[in-house]
Coordinates of C-alpha atoms in Angstrom, one line a residue:
M285 CA 83.0 84.8 95.0
T286 CA 81.7 81.9 93.8
A287 CA 82.7 81.7 89.5
T288 CA 80.5 80.3 87.4
V289 CA 80.2 79.3 84.0
P290 CA 77.0 77.1 81.9
P291 CA 77.5 73.8 83.3
T292 CA 78.7 70.5 81.9
P293 CA 80.6 67.4 82.9
S294 CA 83.5 69.2 84.7
D295 CA 85.9 66.3 83.3
R296 CA 85.7 67.5 79.9
P297 CA 89.1 68.2 77.8
I298 CA 89.9 72.2 78.6
P299 CA 88.8 73.6 74.9
E300 CA 91.7 74.4 72.8
Q301 CA 91.3 77.1 69.3
A302 CA 94.3 77.7 67.5
G303 CA 96.7 77.2 70.7
R304 CA 94.2 79.1 72.7
V305 CA 92.7 77.7 75.8
E306 CA 89.1 78.7 78.0
L307 CA 87.5 76.8 80.8
P308 CA 85.7 73.7 80.8
P309 CA 82.3 75.3 80.3
G310 CA 81.3 72.7 83.2
T311 CA 83.9 74.5 85.9
V312 CA 82.7 75.7 89.1
L313 CA 85.1 77.7 91.6
T314 CA 83.9 78.2 94.7
D315 CA 86.9 79.0 96.8
D316 CA 87.0 83.1 97.0
R317 CA 90.6 82.7 98.7
F318 CA 92.2 82.1 95.1
V319 CA 89.3 83.4 93.0
N320 CA 87.5 86.4 92.0
D321 CA 86.1 88.0 88.3
D322 CA 89.6 89.9 87.5
L323 CA 91.8 87.0 88.1
L324 CA 89.7 84.8 86.0
P325 CA 91.2 83.6 82.5
V326 CA 89.5 86.0 79.9
P327 CA 87.3 83.9 77.9
L328 CA 88.6 83.5 74.3
A329 CA 86.0 85.9 72.7
R330 CA 87.6 89.0 75.0
R331 CA 91.4 88.2 73.7
R332 CA 91.4 90.6 71.1
W333 CA 94.4 92.9 71.6
T334 CA 96.2 92.7 67.6
T335 CA 99.9 93.7 67.0
Y336 CA 99.5 97.4 67.1
N337 CA 97.8 97.5 70.3
F338 CA 101.3 95.5 72.2
A339 CA 102.9 97.6 70.1
A340 CA 101.5 101.3 71.2
L341 CA 101.9 100.0 74.7
W342 CA 105.1 99.4 74.1
V343 CA 105.6 102.9 72.8
G344 CA 103.0 104.3 75.3
M345 CA 105.4 103.0 78.3
A346 CA 108.7 103.7 76.8
H347 CA 108.3 107.2 75.8
N348 CA 108.8 108.7 78.9
I349 CA 111.0 110.7 81.4
P350 CA 113.2 108.4 83.7
S351 CA 113.8 106.6 79.5
W352 CA 115.0 109.7 78.8
L353 CA 117.2 110.4 81.7
L354 CA 118.2 107.0 81.6
A355 CA 121.0 108.3 78.7
S356 CA 121.8 111.5 80.9
G357 CA 122.9 108.9 84.0
L358 CA 124.6 107.2 82.1
V359 CA 127.0 109.7 80.5
A360 CA 127.4 110.9 84.1
L361 CA 128.9 108.2 84.7
G362 CA 131.2 108.4 81.9
M363 CA 130.8 106.9 79.4
D364 CA 130.3 109.0 75.3
W365 CA 126.5 108.9 74.0
K366 CA 127.2 106.1 71.6
Q367 CA 128.3 104.0 74.5
A368 CA 125.4 104.9 75.9
V369 CA 122.9 104.0 73.7
F370 CA 124.5 101.2 73.1
T371 CA 124.3 99.9 76.1
I372 CA 120.3 100.9 76.4
A373 CA 119.5 99.1 73.1
L374 CA 121.2 95.8 74.3
A375 CA 119.6 95.6 77.2
N376 CA 116.2 95.6 75.7
V377 CA 117.5 93.1 73.6
I378 CA 118.1 91.1 76.4
V379 CA 115.2 91.6 78.3
L380 CA 112.9 91.3 75.5
A381 CA 113.9 86.8 75.4
P382 CA 112.2 86.3 79.0
M383 CA 109.7 89.0 77.8
L384 CA 108.6 86.8 75.2
L385 CA 109.0 83.4 77.6
T386 CA 106.5 84.5 80.3
G387 CA 104.3 86.7 77.6
H388 CA 103.3 83.4 75.3
A389 CA 100.9 82.0 79.0
G390 CA 98.5 85.4 78.1
P391 CA 97.1 84.2 75.0
K392 CA 97.1 80.8 75.5
Y393 CA 95.3 81.1 78.9
G394 CA 94.3 83.9 79.1
I395 CA 95.9 84.2 82.9
P396 CA 97.2 87.0 84.7
F397 CA 101.2 87.2 86.0
P398 CA 100.3 85.6 90.0
V399 CA 98.2 83.2 88.5
L400 CA 100.6 82.3 86.3
A401 CA 103.0 82.0 89.1
R402 CA 100.4 79.6 90.9
A403 CA 102.0 76.9 88.7
S404 CA 105.6 76.9 90.5
F405 CA 105.1 78.4 93.7
G406 CA 101.9 77.3 94.5
L407 CA 98.5 78.8 95.1
R408 CA 99.5 80.7 98.5
G409 CA 103.0 80.7 97.9
A410 CA 102.0 82.4 94.4
N411 CA 102.3 85.7 96.9
L412 CA 105.5 85.9 97.1
P413 CA 106.8 86.8 93.5
A414 CA 103.6 89.0 93.9
L415 CA 104.0 91.1 96.6
I416 CA 107.9 91.7 95.2
R417 CA 106.6 92.9 92.0
A418 CA 103.5 94.7 93.9
G419 CA 106.2 96.3 95.6
V420 CA 108.5 97.7 92.9
A421 CA 105.5 98.8 91.0
C422 CA 104.5 100.5 94.2
A423 CA 107.8 102.1 94.2
W424 CA 107.7 102.8 90.3
F425 CA 104.7 103.9 90.1
G426 CA 105.9 106.9 93.1
I427 CA 108.8 107.9 91.2
Q428 CA 106.8 108.3 88.2
T429 CA 104.5 110.7 89.7
W430 CA 106.7 112.4 90.9
I431 CA 109.1 113.0 87.8
G432 CA 105.5 113.8 86.4
G433 CA 103.9 116.1 88.8
Q434 CA 107.7 118.1 88.8
G435 CA 107.0 118.8 84.8
I436 CA 104.2 120.4 85.3
F437 CA 105.2 122.1 88.4
V438 CA 108.2 123.7 86.3
L439 CA 105.3 123.8 83.2
L440 CA 102.5 125.7 85.0
G441 CA 105.5 128.2 86.9
K442 CA 106.6 129.0 83.5
L443 CA 103.1 130.1 82.6
F444 CA 102.0 131.5 85.3
G445 CA 105.4 133.0 87.2
G446 CA 105.5 132.8 91.3
W447 CA 105.0 129.1 91.4
A448 CA 108.2 128.3 92.4
E449 CA 108.2 130.9 95.2
A450 CA 105.6 129.5 97.1
S451 CA 105.6 128.9 101.1
E452 CA 107.2 125.4 101.3
V453 CA 106.1 122.2 102.9
G454 CA 108.2 119.1 104.3
G455 CA 110.8 121.1 102.3
Q456 CA 109.4 121.7 98.7
P457 CA 106.9 124.8 97.8
W458 CA 103.1 123.6 98.3
T459 CA 101.6 124.3 94.6
L460 CA 104.2 121.3 94.1
W461 CA 102.6 119.3 96.2
M462 CA 99.5 120.2 94.8
C463 CA 100.7 119.4 91.4
F464 CA 101.8 116.1 92.2
V465 CA 98.7 115.3 94.3
L466 CA 96.1 116.5 91.1
F467 CA 98.9 114.2 88.6
W468 CA 98.5 111.0 91.6
A469 CA 94.6 111.3 91.2
L470 CA 93.9 111.8 87.2
E471 CA 95.8 108.4 86.7
L472 CA 93.9 106.5 89.7
A473 CA 90.8 108.0 87.9
I474 CA 92.2 106.4 84.0
I475 CA 92.7 103.3 85.4
Y476 CA 89.8 102.6 87.2
R477 CA 88.1 102.6 83.9
G478 CA 89.5 99.6 83.8
M479 CA 91.7 97.6 81.1
E480 CA 89.7 98.2 77.7
A481 CA 89.9 101.9 78.3
L482 CA 93.6 102.0 79.0
R483 CA 93.9 100.0 75.5
R484 CA 92.1 102.7 73.4
F485 CA 94.5 105.6 76.0
E486 CA 97.5 103.7 74.5
N487 CA 96.1 103.3 70.8
W488 CA 96.2 107.6 71.0
A489 CA 98.9 108.1 73.4
A490 CA 101.5 106.3 71.7
P491 CA 101.7 108.3 68.5
F492 CA 101.2 111.5 70.4
V493 CA 104.1 111.5 72.2
I494 CA 106.3 110.2 69.6
V495 CA 105.6 113.4 67.8
G496 CA 105.9 115.1 70.8
A497 CA 109.5 113.8 71.1
L498 CA 109.9 114.4 67.5
V499 CA 108.5 118.7 68.0
L500 CA 110.9 118.9 70.7
L501 CA 114.2 118.0 68.4
V502 CA 112.9 119.9 65.5
W503 CA 112.8 122.8 68.3
I504 CA 116.2 122.4 69.7
A505 CA 117.6 121.6 66.7
N506 CA 116.2 125.0 65.1
K507 CA 117.8 126.6 67.3
A508 CA 120.7 125.9 67.5
G509 CA 121.6 125.9 64.0
G510 CA 122.5 122.2 63.6
L511 CA 123.6 120.0 66.8
G512 CA 126.1 121.3 69.1
P513 CA 129.8 119.2 70.7
L514 CA 128.3 116.9 72.8
L515 CA 128.7 114.7 70.0
D516 CA 131.9 115.4 69.6
Q517 CA 132.4 114.4 73.6
P518 CA 135.0 111.4 73.9
S519 CA 134.1 108.4 76.7
R520 CA 135.7 109.6 80.1
L521 CA 136.1 105.8 80.0
G522 CA 137.4 104.4 76.8
W523 CA 136.8 101.7 75.8
G524 CA 139.9 99.0 78.0
A525 CA 139.7 98.6 81.5
D526 CA 138.1 101.8 82.9
F527 CA 134.2 101.0 80.7
W528 CA 133.6 97.5 81.7
P529 CA 133.3 98.3 85.5
V530 CA 130.9 100.5 84.9
F531 CA 129.0 98.7 81.7
F532 CA 128.3 95.1 83.2
P533 CA 126.4 97.1 86.4
S534 CA 125.0 99.8 84.0
L535 CA 123.5 97.1 81.5
M536 CA 122.4 95.2 84.4
G537 CA 120.7 98.3 85.7
M538 CA 119.0 98.9 82.2
I539 CA 117.8 95.2 81.8
A540 CA 116.3 96.0 85.2
F541 CA 114.3 99.3 84.7
W542 CA 111.8 96.3 82.1
S543 CA 112.4 93.5 84.1
T544 CA 109.1 94.0 86.3
L545 CA 107.2 94.1 83.0
S546 CA 109.3 90.5 81.9
L547 CA 107.4 88.8 85.1
N548 CA 103.7 90.0 84.9
I549 CA 103.8 90.6 81.0
P550 CA 101.0 87.9 81.0
D551 CA 98.7 90.4 82.2
F552 CA 98.1 92.2 78.9
T553 CA 99.6 89.2 76.6
R554 CA 96.5 87.3 78.3
F555 CA 94.2 89.9 76.1
G556 CA 96.2 89.0 73.3
A557 CA 93.8 87.8 70.1
G558 CA 97.7 84.7 69.9
Q559 CA 101.0 84.2 69.9
R560 CA 102.1 86.2 66.8
A561 CA 100.4 89.9 68.0
Q562 CA 102.3 89.4 71.3
V563 CA 105.3 88.2 70.1
W564 CA 105.4 91.1 67.4
G565 CA 103.9 93.1 68.8
Q566 CA 106.7 93.6 72.2
T567 CA 109.5 93.1 69.3
L568 CA 108.6 95.9 67.5
G569 CA 107.4 98.2 70.2
L570 CA 109.7 97.6 73.0
P571 CA 114.0 97.4 71.8
T572 CA 113.5 100.0 69.1
T573 CA 111.1 102.5 71.0
M574 CA 113.6 102.3 74.0
T575 CA 117.4 102.8 71.0
L576 CA 115.3 105.7 69.4
F577 CA 114.3 107.5 72.0
A578 CA 117.6 107.3 74.0
L579 CA 118.9 108.6 70.8
L580 CA 115.9 111.5 71.0
S581 CA 117.4 112.3 74.4
V582 CA 121.5 112.5 72.9
F583 CA 120.2 114.4 70.1
V584 CA 118.2 116.8 72.0
T585 CA 120.7 117.2 75.0
S586 CA 123.8 118.4 72.4
G587 CA 121.6 120.7 70.7
S588 CA 120.9 122.0 74.0
Q589 CA 124.5 122.5 74.6
A590 CA 125.2 124.3 71.3
V591 CA 122.1 127.0 72.5
Y592 CA 122.6 127.5 76.5
G593 CA 126.1 126.9 76.6
A594 CA 125.5 123.8 78.8
A595 CA 123.4 120.0 78.8
V596 CA 120.2 120.0 79.6
W597 CA 119.5 116.3 80.0
D598 CA 115.6 117.0 81.4
P599 CA 113.5 117.6 79.1
V600 CA 110.6 119.1 80.9
A601 CA 113.4 121.6 82.2
L602 CA 114.5 121.9 78.3
A603 CA 111.0 122.5 77.3
A604 CA 110.7 125.3 79.8
R605 CA 113.3 127.3 78.6
T606 CA 111.0 128.8 76.3
D607 CA 108.2 131.4 76.1
N608 CA 105.9 130.9 73.4
V609 CA 103.0 130.2 75.4
F610 CA 101.8 127.0 72.8
G611 CA 104.8 125.2 72.9
L612 CA 105.0 125.5 77.0
L613 CA 101.5 124.7 76.5
F614 CA 101.9 121.3 74.1
A615 CA 104.9 120.4 75.9
L616 CA 103.0 120.2 79.4
V617 CA 100.1 118.0 77.2
T618 CA 103.0 115.9 76.3
V619 CA 104.3 115.5 79.3
L620 CA 101.2 114.3 81.2
V621 CA 100.3 112.3 78.4
A622 CA 103.5 110.5 78.8
T623 CA 104.0 109.8 82.6
I624 CA 100.1 109.1 82.7
S625 CA 100.8 106.1 79.6
V626 CA 103.6 104.4 81.1
N627 CA 102.3 104.6 85.0
I628 CA 99.4 103.1 84.7
A629 CA 100.2 100.4 82.6
A630 CA 103.7 99.5 83.7
N631 CA 102.9 100.4 87.9
V632 CA 99.6 99.9 88.2
V633 CA 98.3 97.7 86.9
S634 CA 100.3 94.6 88.0
P635 CA 99.7 95.3 91.9
A636 CA 96.0 95.4 91.0
Y637 CA 96.4 91.8 89.5
D638 CA 99.0 91.1 92.7
L639 CA 97.2 92.5 96.3
A640 CA 93.8 90.7 94.6
N641 CA 95.7 87.4 93.9
L642 CA 96.4 87.9 97.9
A643 CA 92.8 88.6 99.1
P644 CA 90.5 87.4 96.2
R645 CA 87.1 88.2 98.6
L646 CA 88.6 91.7 99.2
I647 CA 90.2 93.2 97.1
N648 CA 89.2 93.4 93.4
F649 CA 91.2 94.9 90.5
R650 CA 90.6 99.2 91.2
T651 CA 90.9 98.5 94.8
G652 CA 94.4 96.7 94.2
A653 CA 94.9 100.5 92.2
L654 CA 93.6 102.2 94.5
V655 CA 96.2 100.9 97.7
T656 CA 99.2 101.5 94.7
G657 CA 98.4 104.8 94.6
V658 CA 98.6 105.2 98.6
V659 CA 101.5 102.8 98.9
G660 CA 103.3 104.9 95.8
V661 CA 103.6 107.8 97.9
L662 CA 104.3 106.5 101.2
I663 CA 107.7 105.2 99.9
M664 CA 109.0 108.8 99.2
P665 CA 109.9 108.8 95.9
W666 CA 112.1 111.6 95.9
K667 CA 114.5 109.9 97.8
L668 CA 114.9 106.7 95.1
T669 CA 116.2 109.6 92.3
E670 CA 118.3 111.9 94.3
T671 CA 122.2 110.6 92.3
P672 CA 122.7 107.9 89.1
E673 CA 124.6 105.8 91.3
L674 CA 121.4 105.5 94.0
Y675 CA 119.2 104.7 90.9
I676 CA 120.4 102.6 88.4
F677 CA 123.1 100.7 91.2
T678 CA 121.5 100.5 94.2
W679 CA 117.8 101.0 93.3
L680 CA 117.3 99.1 89.6
G681 CA 120.2 96.8 90.4
L682 CA 118.4 95.4 93.4
V683 CA 115.3 95.8 91.8
G684 CA 117.1 93.8 88.7
G685 CA 118.4 90.6 90.6
L686 CA 115.4 89.6 92.9
L687 CA 112.9 90.0 89.7
G688 CA 115.5 88.1 87.6
T689 CA 115.4 85.4 90.1
V690 CA 111.9 84.7 89.8
A691 CA 111.5 85.0 86.1
G692 CA 114.0 81.7 86.6
I693 CA 111.3 80.0 88.4
L694 CA 108.8 81.1 85.7
I695 CA 110.7 80.4 82.7
A696 CA 112.0 76.7 83.8
D697 CA 108.6 76.3 85.0
Y698 CA 106.2 76.3 82.5
W699 CA 108.6 75.9 79.3
L700 CA 111.2 72.9 80.4
I701 CA 109.0 71.4 83.4
R702 CA 105.3 71.7 81.8
R703 CA 106.2 72.2 78.2
T704 CA 103.7 75.2 78.6
V705 CA 100.9 72.9 80.0
L706 CA 98.6 74.2 82.6
D707 CA 95.8 72.0 84.1
L708 CA 93.7 75.5 84.0
P709 CA 90.8 74.5 86.6
A710 CA 93.5 73.6 89.0
L711 CA 95.4 77.0 89.5
Y712 CA 91.7 77.9 91.4
T713 CA 91.4 74.7 93.1
P714 CA 92.9 74.6 97.0
G715 CA 94.2 70.7 96.9
G716 CA 94.4 70.2 93.9
R717 CA 98.0 70.0 91.5
Y718 CA 99.4 72.9 92.4
W719 CA 98.7 73.1 95.9
Y720 CA 102.1 71.2 97.1
T721 CA 102.8 72.0 100.6
S722 CA 100.2 73.3 102.6
G723 CA 99.9 76.2 98.7
W724 CA 103.7 76.6 98.8
N725 CA 106.0 74.1 96.6
L726 CA 108.8 74.7 98.5
R727 CA 110.6 73.5 95.6
A728 CA 110.3 77.0 94.1
V729 CA 111.3 78.9 97.3
A730 CA 114.1 77.5 97.8
A731 CA 115.5 78.1 94.7
F732 CA 114.2 81.7 94.9
V733 CA 115.9 81.9 98.0
V734 CA 119.3 80.7 95.8
G735 CA 118.9 82.5 93.3
G736 CA 117.9 85.6 95.0
V737 CA 121.6 85.5 98.1
L738 CA 123.9 85.3 94.5
A739 CA 121.8 88.2 92.8
V740 CA 122.2 90.7 95.4
G741 CA 123.9 89.4 99.0
G742 CA 127.1 91.4 97.6
S743 CA 125.3 94.5 96.8
H744 CA 127.7 97.1 97.5
S745 CA 128.2 101.0 97.6
A746 CA 131.1 103.3 96.8
P747 CA 131.6 105.6 100.6
G748 CA 128.8 107.6 101.1
K749 CA 127.6 106.9 97.9
G750 CA 124.5 104.3 99.3
P751 CA 122.9 102.3 101.9
F752 CA 125.4 99.2 101.4
P753 CA 129.0 98.3 102.6
E754 CA 132.0 98.9 100.6
D755 CA 133.1 95.5 100.7
G756 CA 129.0 93.9 100.1
L757 CA 126.5 92.5 102.0
I758 CA 128.2 89.8 101.8
P759 CA 132.2 90.2 100.7
F760 CA 132.7 86.9 98.7
L761 CA 129.9 87.2 96.8
K762 CA 130.7 90.9 96.4
P763 CA 131.7 90.3 92.3
L764 CA 128.7 88.7 91.2
A765 CA 126.4 91.7 91.8
D766 CA 127.5 94.0 89.0
Y767 CA 125.6 90.4 87.4
G768 CA 122.5 90.7 89.6
W769 CA 119.8 90.2 86.7
A770 CA 121.7 87.5 84.9
V771 CA 122.8 85.2 87.8
G772 CA 119.4 85.9 89.9
L773 CA 118.1 84.5 86.8
G774 CA 120.3 81.5 85.4
A775 CA 121.3 80.2 88.9
S776 CA 117.1 80.1 90.5
L777 CA 116.3 78.5 86.6
V778 CA 119.2 75.3 87.0
V779 CA 118.1 75.1 90.7
Y780 CA 114.8 75.0 90.1
V781 CA 115.0 72.3 87.3
G782 CA 117.9 70.4 89.7
L783 CA 114.8 70.4 92.0
T784 CA 111.8 69.9 90.1
A785 CA 113.7 67.3 87.2
G786 CA 112.4 63.8 87.1
R787 CA 109.1 64.5 89.2
R788 CA 105.8 63.8 87.1
R789 CA 104.8 67.4 86.0
T790 CA 101.6 69.1 84.2

């Protein structure tokens, strides 16, 4: 593919408007190994997402079933509700910082995450962090789609009856598989219409899901005559020596929940009307929404304890206990909207761009989205959420360590080395300043290896609770495993700056 804009001398300064940059008017980008229409910078005229659009994006993404279940996972590990909500709130305040730092390049240059990664990793080397992010997103897409399909299965079974007794295929009722496939197809149909369709969907999905969660709270509080005894249950861990060994890996796991977006947030902020829109939109949308949702989860569950004599953490299972047809239909629509909202935005947009970056001449945004959908099924997502230990410590912990390592390099390169100044045409031009060694920046690769080994090398599992050795993959690194995201980010940042400082950069 050849991408062009109206010809003028190619050595003209890059146009800049209120801190926002686009390609010089004479730029001709002809190498289809690194260019297609989806990877090019968004023109200034199309950068129009507002503070509300970004806040709505985060409200829509944060209000989903796995977010609701985070508090339950922490309570299952021994925390009381106050400790669980505190852990979730702190994690989201922390992860907001790299979110805003990497998001800065979006409104300024209009580029997606894999193109931003070319500045630090090289035009070819950017495929390393892009494919790691894409693989994680594919797995998350599968997890969310499976959970959404389960929600539809439970609620439709309550409406029509007999679904759970259907003949089994692969150990599950065929009706569950049908719900899973239909939900999967609906998600891909929406994203196939492009990013503008996603923006419009998120604008109305966000308030709808908030209303749905509040309706669930009012309903259970009314049935309970108030909230139940769960809020009075003491922590099994206390605040002493038993608490901290659970708190720190849990904190890293909660950070890892959104550390994926801390890398590819430029995929969204590239459409921003300016820095104020992305900074305020994300600040108002992410930590507040996640904390509110954790509180709603705890309050609704405590009400279920009073009504049913047992805590029901799964909102789908709780909604299915009503016999009101309208209530069931409302719950069904809420589950659909909430899960689609997060899954498309968080887990399809990124790998679509990442895969396009891998082979621009063969894969565009829509093709990448379809590939994501297929891979998300093949990883068998139902296995990743079987236990809190596997979900929080193994899956989220491992993912967080690797993604933190990439974030450290991106932040170091963009903020500390380049001071936010990029040569926009060179990000698409082989042989230019970001070509390094045959398209790879070996200093970034070295920083990634060091940070990655330190972050995840000590990964360990309790006997029978996970895939890692009890003493850790690399035993002497075991003490670092509980801090994987922070270790990976800090180590890779320091190593990259150490290897790069003093060299001429632009």
